[in-house]
Amino acid sequence: TTTNCLQVSWLVRADMPAVLRIENATSPMPWTHETFTKTLRSRNAWGLAARYNDTVVGYTVLDLYRDHMGILNFAVDPDFTRMGFGSALMDKLKHKLSVHRRKAIEYIVRESCLNGLLFLRSQGFLATHVVREHFGDEDGILLRFGAETAVENRLASYFQGGM
């Protein structure tokens, strides 16, 4: 996907220095190079990078399951937040959904990650439940986006007088 100087494409080995810099700047428990490498080498994992003028400004790592995608990691460079790069990554993932195969995107987010939770809500994700002690020291919130999410959002808007 290309918009002006923005491109979303496969995450490649040469992206790792930028990814690690962003990871260390954004995560309270950052993944190491080894964690990224091990995860991306697993059978069902893949990654995308958002590039602005050929510089990695965001990334996501996912696991593919039979009926959904699970986001394992997602971050945008703090110097490039609120500029549409995270939305571009999410749009790419949403376009990969299919009514016949993978129908949803799921992501467990730290309950203390307010910016992440608000961003995902703005993207149409709905919180489904709390995952106790998912991060060891902290609970996670499971958020889900799927075909039914769009319908639920339209219904909620209707009943709140938004239509």
Tab-separated table of C-alpha atoms in Angstrom:
chain	number	residue	atom	x	y	z
A	1	THR	CA	0.000	0.000	0.000
A	2	THR	CA	1.484	3.368	-0.951
A	3	THR	CA	0.138	6.757	0.123
A	4	ASN	CA	2.386	9.701	-0.713
A	5	CYS	CA	5.729	8.604	0.792
A	6	LEU	CA	4.213	5.817	2.917
A	7	GLN	CA	4.646	2.173	2.012
A	8	VAL	CA	3.542	-0.941	3.907
A	9	SER	CA	5.477	-4.047	2.934
A	10	TRP	CA	7.043	-7.217	4.315
A	11	LEU	CA	9.309	-6.889	7.320
A	12	VAL	CA	12.819	-7.937	6.260
A	13	ARG	CA	16.077	-8.618	8.096
A	14	ALA	CA	17.514	-5.214	7.131
A	15	ASP	CA	14.639	-3.569	9.046
A	16	MET	CA	15.715	-5.021	12.397
A	17	PRO	CA	17.895	-2.132	13.655
A	18	ALA	CA	14.995	0.310	13.179
A	19	VAL	CA	12.470	-2.172	14.597
A	20	LEU	CA	14.603	-2.723	17.710
A	21	ARG	CA	15.037	1.045	18.185
A	22	ILE	CA	11.238	1.538	17.990
A	23	GLU	CA	10.605	-1.490	20.218
A	24	ASN	CA	12.956	-0.188	22.910
A	25	ALA	CA	11.372	3.275	22.742
A	26	THR	CA	7.786	2.027	23.022
A	27	SER	CA	7.617	-1.145	25.108
A	28	PRO	CA	7.910	-1.546	28.887
A	29	MET	CA	9.204	-5.087	28.200
A	30	PRO	CA	10.811	-4.880	24.751
A	31	TRP	CA	11.385	-7.892	22.562
A	32	THR	CA	15.023	-8.709	21.877
A	33	HIS	CA	16.556	-9.347	18.468
A	34	GLU	CA	16.458	-13.044	19.327
A	35	THR	CA	12.738	-12.890	20.156
A	36	PHE	CA	11.949	-11.218	16.829
A	37	THR	CA	14.114	-13.711	14.930
A	38	LYS	CA	12.678	-16.781	16.664
A	39	THR	CA	9.096	-15.550	16.254
A	40	LEU	CA	9.455	-14.608	12.591
A	41	ARG	CA	11.056	-17.980	11.804
A	42	SER	CA	8.061	-19.865	13.165
A	43	ARG	CA	5.784	-21.434	10.605
A	44	ASN	CA	2.738	-19.187	10.887
A	45	ALA	CA	4.320	-15.831	11.748
A	46	TRP	CA	4.943	-12.877	9.478
A	47	GLY	CA	5.638	-9.185	9.793
A	48	LEU	CA	4.888	-5.919	8.062
A	49	ALA	CA	6.754	-2.627	8.165
A	50	ALA	CA	5.428	0.879	7.571
A	51	ARG	CA	8.047	2.928	5.766
A	52	TYR	CA	8.098	6.677	5.322
A	53	ASN	CA	10.669	7.885	2.803
A	54	ASP	CA	12.338	4.437	3.069
A	55	THR	CA	12.655	4.697	6.884
A	56	VAL	CA	10.853	2.138	9.054
A	57	VAL	CA	8.431	4.091	11.248
A	58	GLY	CA	6.242	1.213	12.432
A	59	TYR	CA	5.827	-2.547	12.308
A	60	THR	CA	3.629	-5.431	13.288
A	61	VAL	CA	4.313	-9.125	13.849
A	62	LEU	CA	1.441	-11.612	13.518
A	63	ASP	CA	0.565	-15.235	13.922
A	64	LEU	CA	-1.811	-16.754	11.398
A	65	TYR	CA	-4.403	-19.176	12.692
A	66	ARG	CA	-6.995	-21.127	10.756
A	67	ASP	CA	-9.772	-18.592	11.365
A	68	HIS	CA	-8.031	-15.406	12.559
A	69	MET	CA	-4.824	-13.380	12.781
A	70	GLY	CA	-3.223	-12.705	16.147
A	71	ILE	CA	-1.134	-9.575	16.548
A	72	LEU	CA	1.924	-10.428	18.628
A	73	ASN	CA	3.624	-7.046	18.461
A	74	PHE	CA	2.692	-3.647	17.032
A	75	ALA	CA	4.458	-0.317	17.388
A	76	VAL	CA	4.969	3.048	15.742
A	77	ASP	CA	8.024	5.231	16.256
A	78	PRO	CA	7.147	7.855	18.930
A	79	ASP	CA	8.330	10.590	16.534
A	80	PHE	CA	5.733	9.442	13.972
A	81	THR	CA	2.619	8.795	16.067
A	82	ARG	CA	-0.732	10.333	15.130
A	83	MET	CA	0.373	10.652	11.502
A	84	GLY	CA	-1.565	7.686	10.074
A	85	PHE	CA	1.198	5.073	10.035
A	86	GLY	CA	-0.456	2.806	12.596
A	87	SER	CA	-3.748	3.141	10.737
A	88	ALA	CA	-2.014	2.200	7.480
A	89	LEU	CA	-0.659	-0.986	9.075
A	90	MET	CA	-4.102	-1.844	10.466
A	91	ASP	CA	-5.755	-1.161	7.103
A	92	LYS	CA	-3.359	-3.621	5.475
A	93	LEU	CA	-4.312	-6.269	8.051
A	94	LYS	CA	-8.039	-5.580	7.683
A	95	HIS	CA	-7.752	-6.055	3.918
A	96	LYS	CA	-6.320	-9.525	4.569
A	97	LEU	CA	-9.520	-10.627	6.316
A	98	SER	CA	-11.884	-12.904	4.435
A	99	VAL	CA	-15.408	-14.083	5.149
A	100	HIS	CA	-14.275	-17.518	3.978
A	101	ARG	CA	-11.038	-17.900	5.898
A	102	ARG	CA	-9.559	-15.528	8.474
A	103	LYS	CA	-12.485	-13.557	9.806
A	104	ALA	CA	-10.894	-11.606	12.651
A	105	ILE	CA	-7.832	-9.896	14.062
A	106	GLU	CA	-7.108	-10.371	17.764
A	107	TYR	CA	-4.608	-8.580	19.979
A	108	ILE	CA	-3.936	-8.857	23.705
A	109	VAL	CA	-2.795	-5.468	25.034
A	110	ARG	CA	-1.498	-4.534	28.478
A	111	GLU	CA	-4.319	-2.995	30.480
A	112	SER	CA	-1.998	-0.057	31.301
A	113	CYS	CA	-1.390	0.725	27.607
A	114	LEU	CA	-4.049	3.422	27.320
A	115	ASN	CA	-2.745	4.845	24.025
A	116	GLY	CA	-2.800	1.386	22.446
A	117	LEU	CA	-6.278	0.613	23.748
A	118	LEU	CA	-7.638	3.946	22.495
A	119	PHE	CA	-5.962	3.478	19.109
A	120	LEU	CA	-7.433	-0.004	18.694
A	121	ARG	CA	-10.875	1.249	19.710
A	122	SER	CA	-10.585	3.971	17.048
A	123	GLN	CA	-9.805	1.191	14.561
A	124	GLY	CA	-13.021	-0.663	15.390
A	125	PHE	CA	-11.604	-3.247	17.783
A	126	LEU	CA	-13.833	-4.328	20.653
A	127	ALA	CA	-12.594	-5.524	24.041
A	128	THR	CA	-13.883	-9.060	24.581
A	129	HIS	CA	-12.399	-10.043	27.944
A	130	VAL	CA	-9.571	-9.703	30.445
A	131	VAL	CA	-6.725	-12.224	30.247
A	132	ARG	CA	-5.508	-12.507	33.838
A	133	GLU	CA	-1.741	-12.095	34.367
A	134	HIS	CA	-1.067	-12.475	30.625
A	135	PHE	CA	2.021	-10.304	30.951
A	136	GLY	CA	3.087	-11.929	34.225
A	137	ASP	CA	2.902	-8.744	36.249
A	138	GLU	CA	-0.163	-7.364	34.497
A	139	ASP	CA	-3.488	-8.367	33.001
A	140	GLY	CA	-4.114	-8.082	29.282
A	141	ILE	CA	-7.233	-7.011	27.424
A	142	LEU	CA	-8.200	-9.148	24.422
A	143	LEU	CA	-9.397	-6.935	21.593
A	144	ARG	CA	-11.021	-8.247	18.431
A	145	PHE	CA	-11.818	-6.833	15.006
A	146	GLY	CA	-13.863	-8.798	12.513
A	147	ALA	CA	-16.773	-8.747	10.145
A	148	GLU	CA	-19.184	-8.774	13.077
A	149	THR	CA	-17.351	-5.814	14.652
A	150	ALA	CA	-18.396	-3.517	11.831
A	151	VAL	CA	-22.042	-4.560	12.267
A	152	GLU	CA	-21.883	-4.114	16.058
A	153	ASN	CA	-20.363	-0.646	15.655
A	154	ARG	CA	-23.127	0.380	13.244
A	155	LEU	CA	-25.805	-0.937	15.639
A	156	ALA	CA	-24.257	0.853	18.619
A	157	SER	CA	-24.149	4.078	16.618
A	158	TYR	CA	-27.794	3.628	15.628
A	159	PHE	CA	-28.977	3.027	19.188
A	160	GLN	CA	-26.965	6.006	20.440
A	161	GLY	CA	-28.695	8.220	17.886
A	162	GLY	CA	-25.682	8.401	15.600
A	163	MET	CA	-27.507	7.604	12.363
